[in-house]
Coordinates of C-alpha atoms and ligand atoms in Angstrom, one line a residue:
M1 CA -5.9 22.8 -34.5
K2 CA -7.3 23.9 -31.2
I3 CA -5.8 23.5 -27.8
I4 CA -7.8 23.1 -24.5
K5 CA -6.0 23.3 -21.2
G6 CA -6.6 21.2 -18.1
V7 CA -4.8 20.1 -14.9
K8 CA -2.9 16.8 -14.8
I9 CA -4.3 14.3 -12.4
S10 CA -2.7 11.2 -13.9
P11 CA 0.2 11.2 -16.5
G12 CA 0.2 9.8 -20.0
V13 CA -1.0 10.5 -23.5
A14 CA -3.8 9.0 -25.5
I15 CA -5.5 9.4 -28.9
G16 CA -8.9 8.3 -29.7
P17 CA -12.6 9.0 -30.0
I18 CA -14.5 10.2 -26.8
Y19 CA -17.1 8.5 -24.8
Y20 CA -19.2 11.1 -23.3
F21 CA -20.8 10.0 -20.1
E22 CA -23.7 11.7 -18.4
R23 CA -24.1 10.5 -14.8
Y24 CA -27.2 8.5 -14.3
K25 CA -27.9 8.2 -18.0
F26 CA -28.2 4.5 -18.3
P27 CA -28.3 2.9 -21.7
I28 CA -31.8 1.4 -22.0
P29 CA -31.6 -1.6 -24.4
K30 CA -34.6 -1.4 -26.6
T31 CA -35.0 -5.1 -27.3
Y32 CA -38.1 -7.4 -27.4
I33 CA -38.0 -10.7 -25.4
K34 CA -39.1 -14.1 -26.5
S35 CA -42.0 -15.6 -24.6
E36 CA -39.8 -18.2 -22.9
E37 CA -37.8 -15.2 -21.5
R38 CA -40.7 -13.7 -19.6
D39 CA -40.2 -15.5 -16.4
N40 CA -36.5 -14.6 -16.2
E41 CA -37.3 -11.0 -16.8
L42 CA -39.8 -10.9 -14.0
L43 CA -37.1 -12.6 -11.8
R44 CA -34.6 -10.0 -12.7
L45 CA -37.1 -7.3 -11.8
K46 CA -37.6 -9.0 -8.3
R47 CA -33.9 -9.2 -7.8
A48 CA -33.2 -5.7 -8.8
T49 CA -35.9 -4.1 -6.6
S50 CA -34.8 -6.2 -3.7
K51 CA -31.2 -5.1 -4.0
A52 CA -32.4 -1.5 -4.3
A53 CA -34.5 -2.1 -1.1
G54 CA -31.5 -3.6 0.8
E55 CA -29.4 -0.5 -0.1
L56 CA -32.1 1.9 0.9
S57 CA -32.6 0.1 4.3
Q58 CA -28.9 0.3 4.9
L59 CA -29.0 3.9 4.0
R60 CA -31.9 4.5 6.4
E61 CA -30.1 3.2 9.3
L62 CA -27.2 5.4 8.5
V63 CA -29.3 8.5 8.1
L64 CA -31.0 7.7 11.4
D65 CA -27.6 7.3 13.2
H66 CA -26.2 10.4 11.8
L67 CA -29.1 12.7 10.9
D68 CA -32.6 12.7 12.1
E69 CA -36.1 11.2 11.5
G70 CA -36.8 13.9 8.9
H71 CA -34.1 12.8 6.6
A72 CA -35.0 9.2 7.2
R73 CA -38.4 9.8 6.0
M74 CA -37.0 10.8 2.6
I75 CA -35.7 7.3 2.4
D76 CA -39.0 5.9 3.5
A77 CA -40.7 7.7 0.6
Q78 CA -38.3 6.0 -1.8
L79 CA -38.8 2.6 -0.2
M80 CA -42.6 3.2 -0.8
A81 CA -42.0 4.2 -4.4
L82 CA -39.8 1.1 -4.9
T83 CA -42.5 -1.2 -3.7
D84 CA -45.5 0.4 -5.0
E85 CA -47.7 -2.3 -6.2
E86 CA -49.3 -0.4 -9.0
V87 CA -45.9 0.3 -10.5
I88 CA -44.8 -3.3 -10.3
K89 CA -48.0 -4.5 -11.7
E90 CA -47.7 -2.1 -14.8
V91 CA -44.1 -3.2 -15.4
K92 CA -45.1 -6.8 -15.4
K93 CA -48.0 -6.0 -17.8
V94 CA -45.5 -4.4 -20.3
I95 CA -43.1 -7.3 -20.1
Q96 CA -46.0 -9.7 -20.6
E97 CA -48.1 -8.1 -23.1
E98 CA -45.6 -5.8 -25.0
R99 CA -42.7 -8.2 -24.7
K100 CA -40.3 -5.4 -23.8
N101 CA -37.2 -6.5 -21.8
V102 CA -37.4 -5.6 -18.1
T103 CA -35.1 -2.6 -18.2
W104 CA -37.1 -1.0 -21.0
A105 CA -40.4 -1.8 -19.4
Y106 CA -39.4 -0.4 -16.0
F107 CA -38.0 2.7 -17.6
D108 CA -41.1 3.3 -19.6
V109 CA -43.5 2.9 -16.6
M110 CA -41.5 5.0 -14.2
T111 CA -41.0 7.8 -16.9
Q112 CA -44.8 7.9 -17.3
Y113 CA -45.2 8.4 -13.5
E114 CA -42.5 10.9 -13.5
K115 CA -44.0 13.0 -16.3
A116 CA -47.4 13.0 -14.5
L117 CA -45.8 14.2 -11.3
E118 CA -43.5 16.8 -13.0
K119 CA -46.4 18.7 -14.3
T120 CA -48.1 19.0 -10.9
L121 CA -48.0 22.3 -8.9
Y122 CA -48.2 20.6 -5.5
I123 CA -44.9 20.6 -3.6
Y124 CA -45.7 17.3 -2.1
H125 CA -45.9 15.8 -5.6
K126 CA -42.8 17.6 -6.8
E127 CA -40.8 15.9 -4.0
R128 CA -42.2 12.5 -5.0
Y129 CA -41.0 13.3 -8.4
I130 CA -37.4 13.4 -7.2
D131 CA -37.8 10.3 -5.1
L132 CA -39.1 8.4 -8.2
R133 CA -36.2 9.5 -10.3
D134 CA -33.8 8.3 -7.7
V135 CA -35.6 5.0 -7.3
K136 CA -35.7 4.6 -11.1
K137 CA -31.9 5.1 -11.5
R138 CA -31.2 2.8 -8.6
V139 CA -33.3 -0.1 -10.1
I140 CA -32.1 0.4 -13.6
H141 CA -28.6 0.5 -12.3
H142 CA -29.0 -2.9 -10.9
L143 CA -30.8 -4.2 -14.0
S144 CA -27.9 -2.9 -16.2
A145 CA -25.0 -4.1 -14.0
E146 CA -26.7 -7.6 -13.6
K147 CA -27.1 -7.9 -17.4
Q148 CA -23.5 -6.9 -18.0
Y149 CA -24.5 -3.6 -19.7
T150 CA -21.9 -2.3 -17.3
V151 CA -22.3 1.4 -16.9
P152 CA -20.7 3.3 -18.3
D153 CA -20.2 1.1 -21.4
L154 CA -17.1 1.7 -23.7
T155 CA -17.3 -0.6 -26.6
E156 CA -14.1 0.6 -28.3
P157 CA -10.9 2.1 -27.0
S158 CA -12.0 5.7 -26.1
I159 CA -11.3 8.7 -23.9
F160 CA -13.9 8.9 -21.1
V161 CA -15.3 12.5 -20.9
S162 CA -17.7 13.6 -18.1
K163 CA -18.4 16.5 -15.8
R164 CA -16.9 14.4 -13.0
I165 CA -15.9 10.9 -12.4
S166 CA -16.5 8.8 -9.2
P167 CA -14.3 6.2 -7.7
S168 CA -16.9 3.5 -8.7
D169 CA -17.0 4.7 -12.3
I170 CA -13.2 4.3 -12.6
I171 CA -13.3 0.8 -11.1
H172 CA -15.8 -0.1 -13.7
I173 CA -14.2 1.6 -16.8
H174 CA -10.7 0.5 -16.2
H175 CA -11.8 -3.0 -17.1
L176 CA -13.2 -1.6 -20.4
N177 CA -11.6 0.1 -23.3
T178 CA -10.7 3.3 -21.4
I179 CA -7.5 5.0 -22.7
G180 CA -7.9 8.4 -21.0
I181 CA -10.1 10.5 -18.8
I182 CA -11.2 14.2 -19.1
T183 CA -13.5 15.8 -16.5
E184 CA -14.6 19.3 -15.7
I185 CA -14.3 18.8 -11.9
G186 CA -11.7 16.6 -10.2
G187 CA -8.8 16.7 -7.8
F188 CA -5.3 15.3 -7.7
D189 CA -5.8 13.9 -4.1
S190 CA -9.4 12.7 -4.9
H191 CA -10.0 8.9 -4.8
S192 CA -10.7 9.0 -8.5
G193 CA -7.2 10.6 -9.0
I194 CA -5.5 8.0 -6.9
L195 CA -7.3 5.3 -8.8
A196 CA -6.6 6.6 -12.4
R197 CA -2.9 6.8 -11.3
A198 CA -3.1 3.2 -9.9
F199 CA -4.7 1.9 -13.1
R200 CA -2.2 4.2 -15.1
I201 CA -5.0 5.9 -17.1
P202 CA -3.9 9.4 -18.3
Y203 CA -6.4 11.9 -16.8
L204 CA -6.8 15.6 -17.2
S205 CA -9.2 17.6 -15.1
N206 CA -10.4 21.1 -14.7
V207 CA -11.3 21.2 -18.4
L208 CA -13.7 24.0 -18.7
E209 CA -14.7 23.6 -22.2
I210 CA -16.1 20.1 -22.1
D211 CA -18.9 21.1 -24.4
K212 CA -16.4 21.9 -27.2
I213 CA -15.1 18.3 -27.2
I214 CA -18.4 16.6 -27.2
G215 CA -19.1 15.2 -30.7
T216 CA -15.4 15.2 -31.6
E217 CA -14.4 12.2 -33.6
Q218 CA -10.9 12.0 -32.4
L219 CA -8.7 14.0 -30.1
I220 CA -5.3 13.9 -28.4
L221 CA -5.2 13.8 -24.6
D222 CA -1.7 14.9 -23.4
A223 CA -2.0 14.8 -19.6
D224 CA 1.8 15.2 -19.2
E225 CA 1.7 18.7 -20.9
E226 CA -1.9 19.4 -19.5
K227 CA -3.6 19.9 -22.8
I228 CA -6.2 18.5 -25.3
I229 CA -5.4 18.9 -29.0
L230 CA -8.4 19.0 -31.4
D231 CA -8.0 18.7 -35.1
A232 CA -4.3 18.0 -35.1
N233 CA -2.3 18.3 -38.2
K234 CA -0.6 15.2 -39.7
N235 CA 2.9 16.0 -38.1
I236 CA 1.5 16.5 -34.7
M237 CA -0.5 13.3 -35.0
K238 CA 2.6 11.4 -36.0
E239 CA 4.5 12.7 -33.1
Y240 CA 1.8 11.7 -30.7
E241 CA 1.3 8.3 -32.2
K242 CA 4.9 7.6 -31.2
R243 CA 4.4 9.0 -27.7
V244 CA 1.3 6.8 -27.2
R245 CA 3.4 3.7 -28.3
Q246 CA 6.1 4.7 -25.8
F247 CA 3.5 5.2 -23.1
S248 CA 1.9 1.9 -23.5
I249 CA 5.4 0.1 -23.4
S250 CA 6.2 2.0 -20.1
K251 CA 2.8 1.1 -18.7
K252 CA 3.6 -2.7 -19.2
K253 CA 7.0 -2.4 -17.6
S254 CA 7.1 -3.5 -14.0
L255 CA 9.7 -2.1 -11.8
A256 CA 13.1 -3.5 -12.5
G257 CA 15.5 -4.3 -9.7
H258 CA 15.1 -4.1 -6.0
A259 CA 13.6 -1.6 -3.8
V260 CA 15.7 1.4 -2.6
Y261 CA 16.6 1.0 1.0
E262 CA 18.7 4.0 1.5
S263 CA 19.5 7.5 0.3
R264 CA 22.7 8.5 -1.6
D265 CA 24.5 9.1 1.6
G266 CA 23.6 5.7 2.9
L267 CA 20.7 6.6 5.4
P268 CA 17.9 4.1 5.6
F269 CA 14.7 5.1 3.7
H270 CA 11.8 2.8 3.1
I271 CA 9.3 2.9 0.3
F272 CA 6.1 0.9 0.7
M273 CA 3.2 0.7 -1.7
N274 CA -0.5 1.8 -1.5
A275 CA -3.1 -0.5 -2.9
G276 CA -6.7 -1.3 -2.7
F277 CA -7.3 -4.2 -5.0
L278 CA -5.9 -7.8 -5.1
S279 CA -5.3 -7.3 -8.8
E280 CA -2.9 -4.4 -8.2
V281 CA -1.0 -6.6 -5.7
E282 CA -0.8 -9.5 -8.1
A283 CA 0.6 -7.3 -10.9
I284 CA 3.7 -6.1 -9.1
E285 CA 7.0 -7.5 -8.4
P286 CA 7.0 -7.6 -4.6
S287 CA 10.7 -7.2 -4.4
S288 CA 10.4 -3.6 -5.8
V289 CA 8.7 -2.5 -2.6
Q290 CA 9.3 -3.0 1.0
G291 CA 5.7 -4.1 1.7
I292 CA 2.2 -2.5 1.5
G293 CA 2.0 0.6 3.7
L294 CA -1.7 1.1 3.1
F295 CA -4.2 -1.3 1.9
R296 CA -7.6 0.6 1.4
T297 CA -10.1 -2.3 2.3
E298 CA -13.1 -0.1 1.5
Y299 CA -12.3 -0.3 -2.2
Q300 CA -13.5 -3.8 -2.2
C301 CA -16.9 -2.6 -1.0
I302 CA -17.1 0.2 -3.6
E303 CA -16.2 -2.4 -6.4
S304 CA -19.0 -4.7 -5.3
N305 CA -21.4 -2.2 -4.0
S306 CA -21.8 -4.1 -0.8
I307 CA -19.9 -5.0 2.4
P308 CA -18.3 -8.3 1.9
D309 CA -18.8 -10.9 4.8
E310 CA -16.0 -12.0 7.0
D311 CA -15.1 -15.1 4.9
D312 CA -14.9 -13.1 1.6
Q313 CA -12.7 -10.5 3.4
Y314 CA -10.5 -13.3 4.7
E315 CA -10.1 -14.7 1.2
T316 CA -9.0 -11.3 -0.2
Y317 CA -6.7 -10.4 2.6
S318 CA -5.0 -13.8 2.6
K319 CA -4.3 -13.6 -1.1
V320 CA -2.9 -10.1 -0.6
I321 CA -0.6 -11.4 2.1
K322 CA 0.5 -14.5 0.2
N323 CA 1.3 -12.3 -2.9
M324 CA 3.7 -10.2 -0.8
S325 CA 5.9 -13.3 0.1
G326 CA 6.7 -12.4 3.6
L327 CA 6.8 -8.6 3.3
P328 CA 4.6 -6.7 5.8
V329 CA 1.0 -5.6 4.8
T330 CA -0.7 -2.7 6.5
F331 CA -4.5 -3.1 6.3
R332 CA -6.5 -0.2 7.1
T333 CA -10.1 -0.8 8.6
F334 CA -12.9 0.4 6.4
D335 CA -12.6 4.1 5.8
F336 CA -16.1 5.1 4.7
G337 CA -17.4 8.6 4.5
R338 CA -16.8 11.6 2.2
D339 CA -16.6 10.4 -1.4
K340 CA -16.2 6.8 -0.5
F341 CA -19.6 5.8 0.8
I342 CA -21.8 8.2 -1.1
D343 CA -20.5 6.6 -4.4
M344 CA -21.3 3.2 -3.0
L345 CA -24.8 4.1 -2.1
D346 CA -25.1 6.0 -5.3
L347 CA -27.7 8.5 -4.1
E348 CA -27.8 11.7 -5.9
M349 CA -29.3 13.9 -3.1
F350 CA -26.5 13.0 -0.8
H351 CA -23.9 13.9 -3.5
Q352 CA -25.5 17.3 -3.6
D353 CA -26.0 18.0 0.0
Q354 CA -22.8 16.4 1.2
L355 CA -24.6 15.6 4.3
F356 CA -22.1 13.1 5.4
D357 CA -19.0 15.2 5.2
D358 CA -18.3 15.2 9.0
W359 CA -18.2 11.5 9.7
G360 CA -16.4 8.5 8.6
G361 CA -13.3 6.4 9.3
I362 CA -13.0 4.8 12.6
S363 CA -15.9 6.5 14.2
F364 CA -18.2 5.0 11.6
C365 CA -16.8 1.5 12.4
L366 CA -17.2 2.1 16.1
E367 CA -20.8 3.0 15.6
N368 CA -21.2 -0.3 13.7
P369 CA -19.2 -2.7 16.0
S370 CA -20.3 -5.9 14.1
L371 CA -18.7 -4.5 10.9
L372 CA -15.5 -3.8 12.8
T373 CA -15.5 -7.1 14.7
S374 CA -15.9 -9.1 11.4
Q375 CA -13.2 -7.2 9.7
L376 CA -10.7 -7.6 12.7
R377 CA -11.5 -11.4 12.6
A378 CA -10.7 -11.5 9.0
F379 CA -7.5 -9.6 9.5
L380 CA -6.4 -11.8 12.3
R381 CA -7.3 -15.0 10.6
S382 CA -5.4 -14.0 7.5
S383 CA -2.4 -13.2 9.6
V384 CA -1.2 -16.7 9.6
H385 CA -0.2 -16.2 6.0
G386 CA 2.3 -13.4 6.7
P387 CA 3.1 -10.3 8.7
I388 CA 0.4 -7.7 9.0
Q389 CA -0.3 -4.4 10.8
I390 CA -3.7 -2.9 11.3
M391 CA -4.3 0.8 10.8
L392 CA -7.2 3.0 12.0
P393 CA -8.3 5.8 9.7
M394 CA -9.5 9.4 10.7
V395 CA -8.7 8.9 14.4
S396 CA -9.7 12.0 16.4
S397 CA -9.6 10.9 20.0
V398 CA -7.7 8.5 22.3
D399 CA -10.9 7.0 23.3
E400 CA -11.5 5.6 19.8
V401 CA -8.2 3.8 19.9
L402 CA -8.9 2.3 23.4
K403 CA -12.2 1.1 22.2
C404 CA -10.7 -0.5 19.2
K405 CA -8.0 -2.2 21.3
E406 CA -10.8 -3.6 23.5
I407 CA -12.7 -4.9 20.5
L408 CA -9.4 -6.3 19.2
R409 CA -8.7 -8.1 22.6
N410 CA -12.2 -9.6 22.5
V411 CA -11.7 -10.8 19.0
Q412 CA -8.5 -12.6 20.1
I413 CA -10.2 -14.2 23.0
E414 CA -13.0 -15.4 20.7
L415 CA -10.6 -16.8 18.1
R416 CA -8.7 -18.6 20.6
E417 CA -11.8 -20.2 22.1
E418 CA -12.7 -21.2 18.6
G419 CA -9.3 -22.8 18.1
I420 CA -8.5 -20.5 15.1
A421 CA -4.9 -19.5 14.7
F422 CA -3.6 -16.0 14.2
R423 CA -0.3 -14.1 14.7
K424 CA 0.5 -13.0 18.2
K425 CA 2.1 -9.7 17.6
I426 CA 0.1 -7.4 15.3
N427 CA 0.9 -3.7 15.5
L428 CA -2.0 -1.3 15.7
G429 CA -1.4 2.1 14.2
A430 CA -3.4 5.4 13.8
M431 CA -3.7 7.5 10.9
I432 CA -2.9 11.2 11.5
E433 CA -5.2 13.0 9.2
T434 CA -7.8 15.1 11.2
K435 CA -7.5 18.4 12.9
D436 CA -8.5 17.1 16.3
V437 CA -5.8 14.5 16.4
M438 CA -3.2 17.1 16.1
Q439 CA -4.0 18.3 19.6
I440 CA -3.5 14.8 21.1
L441 CA -0.5 13.4 19.4
D442 CA 1.5 12.6 22.6
D443 CA -1.4 11.0 24.3
L444 CA -2.1 8.9 21.1
A445 CA 1.6 7.9 20.7
R446 CA 1.4 6.2 24.1
E447 CA -1.4 4.0 22.9
V448 CA -0.4 3.0 19.4
D449 CA 2.5 1.2 17.8
F450 CA 2.9 3.6 14.8
F451 CA 1.7 6.8 13.2
S452 CA 0.8 7.0 9.5
I453 CA 0.1 10.5 8.1
G454 CA -2.7 10.8 5.6
T455 CA -1.7 14.0 4.0
N456 CA -4.7 13.9 1.5
D457 CA -7.2 14.4 4.4
L458 CA -4.9 16.3 6.7
S459 CA -4.5 19.0 4.1
L460 CA -8.3 19.1 3.7
Y461 CA -8.6 19.7 7.4
L462 CA -5.7 22.0 7.9
I463 CA -5.9 24.2 4.8
G464 CA -9.7 23.9 4.3
S465 CA -9.3 22.9 0.6
E466 CA -11.7 20.7 -1.1
R467 CA -10.4 17.2 -1.8
K468 CA -12.5 16.9 -5.0
S469 CA -11.0 19.9 -6.6
S470 CA -7.9 20.8 -4.7
L471 CA -4.7 21.1 -6.6
I472 CA -1.3 19.8 -5.9
K473 CA -0.3 23.1 -4.3
N474 CA -1.4 21.7 -0.9
H475 CA 1.7 19.7 -0.9
Y476 CA 3.8 22.8 -0.5
H477 CA 1.7 24.5 2.0
P478 CA 3.7 25.7 5.1
V479 CA 1.0 24.5 7.5
M480 CA 1.5 20.9 6.1
F481 CA 5.3 20.8 6.8
Q482 CA 4.8 22.4 10.3
A483 CA 2.2 19.8 11.2
I484 CA 4.2 16.9 9.9
S485 CA 7.2 18.0 11.7
K486 CA 5.1 18.1 14.9
I487 CA 4.0 14.5 14.3
V488 CA 7.5 13.4 13.7
E489 CA 8.7 14.9 16.9
S490 CA 5.9 13.3 18.9
A491 CA 6.6 9.8 17.3
K492 CA 10.3 10.3 18.2
R493 CA 9.5 11.2 21.8
Y494 CA 7.5 7.9 22.2
Q495 CA 9.9 5.9 19.9
I496 CA 7.2 4.8 17.5
P497 CA 7.7 4.6 13.6
V498 CA 6.0 7.3 11.5
N499 CA 5.3 7.2 7.8
V500 CA 3.5 9.2 5.2
C501 CA 0.9 7.4 3.1
G502 CA -0.9 10.3 1.4
E503 CA -0.1 11.6 -2.1
M504 CA 2.3 14.2 -0.8
G505 CA 5.0 11.4 -0.6
A506 CA 4.7 10.7 -4.3
D507 CA 5.4 14.3 -5.2
P508 CA 9.2 14.5 -5.8
Y509 CA 9.6 18.0 -4.5
A510 CA 7.4 17.5 -1.4
L511 CA 9.3 14.3 -0.8
I512 CA 12.5 16.3 -0.4
G513 CA 10.8 18.5 2.2
L514 CA 9.5 15.5 4.0
A515 CA 12.9 13.9 4.1
A516 CA 14.3 17.3 5.4
I517 CA 12.0 17.2 8.5
G518 CA 12.6 13.6 9.4
I519 CA 10.4 11.3 7.4
R520 CA 12.1 8.0 6.4
D521 CA 9.3 5.9 5.4
I522 CA 6.6 6.5 2.8
S523 CA 3.9 4.6 1.0
V524 CA 2.9 5.5 -2.5
S525 CA 0.9 4.2 -5.4
Y526 CA 2.7 1.8 -7.6
S527 CA 2.6 4.2 -10.5
A528 CA 4.7 6.7 -8.5
L529 CA 7.3 4.1 -7.2
Q530 CA 9.8 4.5 -9.9
Q531 CA 10.1 8.2 -9.6
V532 CA 10.1 8.2 -5.9
A533 CA 12.9 5.5 -5.8
E534 CA 15.0 7.6 -8.2
V535 CA 14.5 10.8 -5.9
V536 CA 15.4 8.8 -2.8
G537 CA 18.4 7.2 -4.4
N538 CA 19.7 10.5 -5.5
I539 CA 19.3 12.7 -2.5
S540 CA 21.7 13.1 0.4
I541 CA 19.5 13.3 3.4
R542 CA 22.1 14.9 5.4
E543 CA 22.2 17.7 2.8
V544 CA 18.5 18.1 2.6
E545 CA 18.2 18.3 6.4
L546 CA 20.0 21.6 6.1
I547 CA 16.9 23.2 4.7
A548 CA 14.6 22.1 7.6
D549 CA 14.6 25.3 9.5
E550 CA 14.1 27.4 6.5
L551 CA 11.3 25.2 5.4
L552 CA 9.6 25.3 8.7
S553 CA 9.7 29.0 9.0
A554 CA 8.7 29.7 5.3
E555 CA 5.4 31.6 5.0
D556 CA 4.0 30.8 1.7
T557 CA 3.6 27.9 -0.8
I558 CA 5.5 29.5 -3.7
E559 CA 8.5 30.1 -1.3
I560 CA 8.5 26.4 -0.4
Y561 CA 7.9 25.2 -3.9
T562 CA 10.9 27.1 -5.2
M563 CA 13.1 26.0 -2.3
L564 CA 12.2 22.3 -2.8
K565 CA 12.5 22.5 -6.6
N566 CA 16.0 24.1 -6.3
C567 CA 17.0 21.5 -3.8
L568 CA 16.0 18.7 -6.2
L569 CA 17.8 20.2 -9.1
Y570 CA 20.9 20.7 -6.9
T571 CA 20.8 17.1 -5.6
S572 CA 20.3 15.6 -9.1
D573 CA 23.3 17.6 -10.4
A574 CA 25.3 16.3 -7.4
A575 CA 24.2 12.7 -8.1
D576 CA 25.2 13.2 -11.8
E577 CA 28.6 14.2 -10.8
L578 CA 29.3 11.0 -8.9
Ligands
PEP1 C1 -4.9 10.4 3.1 O1 -6.0 10.8 3.5 O2 -3.9 10.8 2.8 C2 -5.0 8.7 3.0 C3 -3.9 8.2 2.6 O3 -6.2 8.2 3.0 P1 -7.2 8.2 1.8 O4 -6.7 8.9 0.7 O5 -7.6 6.8 1.6 O6 -8.4 9.0 2.4
MG2 MG1 -7.6 9.7 4.4

C-alpha cells in the first residue's frame, strides 16, 4: 500500500480508475468516412476554421486594446496559418481521396507541416511552428467539440488526473463520468476549485507524484484526509467503499429546513448563495438560502466559449430569477480577465505569459461598452420576474462607477422609449477586491448601494499570493481582517450594506473572525451552506465580538488561526450545553 499526499480543494472520497488528461492532447478518431459523408466533413472543416477565425479576431482586438501591434502580429500569423489555402487544399484532398474523417485529415496535414518547420534552423520558421501548433489545437478542439468527442472524454466513472485543470475543463467533465480530480497545480480559491465544490467533485491538488499514479488501474482518493491510496488492502478498500456510499448519499441530499436568519444569541445573520449556472440554481431548495449573493455571469461564456447575445442572457437571467421565487438575485457584470478569459480563448501562449494579469472586471466591460450595454439591458429586462441587484467586479476607481451609472441611466431611457418594462429600483453595488479600491472606500460608498467583498482576489492583491496555487492560509492573514474591518467601517459610515462573497466566508474559522469584525451577510457556494449555517446557528455574535481587538492586532496567520479555532471549539461546546 502506498500513500501520496496532497491538499484538499473539494471534499469527498472516490474509488476508481484514473483518466489521465494531457492538455491539448485531443483524441483523434481514426475512422474512415463513407463517400456520402464527404460533403458533411468539408462543411465541418469550414465551420471549425471559421469559428477559430472568429476567436482569433476577437483576441486580436483585445491584444490591440491592451498590448501593442507587435503582439497583435502574433495573432495575424495564426490567422494566416488558419486560412492558408495550401493547407486547406491538402486537407480536402485527404478527405476526398483517402476518406479519412476531417479531424484525422486536418491533424495529419498540420502535423506534416509542423514536422517540416520543427527541423528548420531559422528563427522565423521556428516561430511559425508554434503558431501552427496553436492553430491546429484550436481547429481540432472545434472539430472535436462539434462531434461530441467532448474533450476530455471520460467514458467510465474515473478520477481525472492532470497537471492542472481549467474552469472550462471542469465545466465539461462534470457532465461526464468524473468521480474525482487530482492535479499537480491548483488552489483552493481558484475558479476550478470553486467549480469543483459547486459540482461536489472531490478534488486533491498539489500532488507532486502524478507520474506515480499514471497507469494505476484503481486508486482511492480521500480528499477529506488529503491523501491518495495506491494498492489498498482488502480491509481498507471495504472501509472506503462504505465511505464512498455515504458520500454519494450526502451529495444527493439537498439542504433540509429553512435558512438560518440569526445567530445563537438572536442577532441577524444572512446567508446567500454563490452560483454561476442555471442548473445549480435549479438544483437547490430556494428556502434554504436568503437569495443569490453572487451570480457569476461569465461562467455562461466559458461554458459556451462565446459571449451570449442579449436575448440569450435575458433567457438565462429570467430563469434564474424565477427559480428563486421572489428572493433577491445579485448579478455580477462579466468578470473577465485572469484565469477566466484565457481559458475561454484557449490560447497556450497567453497561459504562459499571463499577459492579461492586470486587467479585467469592470474596466474591461467599460472598454467594450456594447458588451456592458447589452448585459445591463438583459438584467433590466429580466428584473420584471423578481428582485435583482447589479454588482460591478474589480472596481478600482469612483470614475468607473460613475461611468457605469451613466450607461445604466441610458439603458433605462432606451428601454422606456422602447416600451420595455423593468423594475424601478435596482441597487448597484461594487465589489471590493482590488488594492486601489481600498484607498477610496468612503468616496465609493457615497456612489453605490452596497459593498461586496471578494476575498479571493483581495487576498491576491493584498498578500501577493497566487490565486492558482495559494492555500487556505490566506483566510487567516492579519492583513485580510484589517482590510475587511476598514471596509465594514466605511460601509457603516455611509449606511450601506456590506457582505463577503469570497471563499473566506465558507471557511468556518474565518467566518468566526468575520462575524467578530462586523460582517452579518455572506454569500457562499451551495456545497458550503450546510456547514456555514451550522456555525452561524451555533455562535453567539456578542461573544465572538469580544475577540475583535485581539484579532485586529494579531501579527501572524498562525496566531489568528489558533485564536479562531479555539473560539469555534468554545462556541460549539457552549451550544452543546444548551
Ligand atoms: C472574489 O474574488 O472573492 C470573488 C468572489 O470573485 P471571483 O472569485 O469570481 O473572482
Ligand atoms: Mg473576484
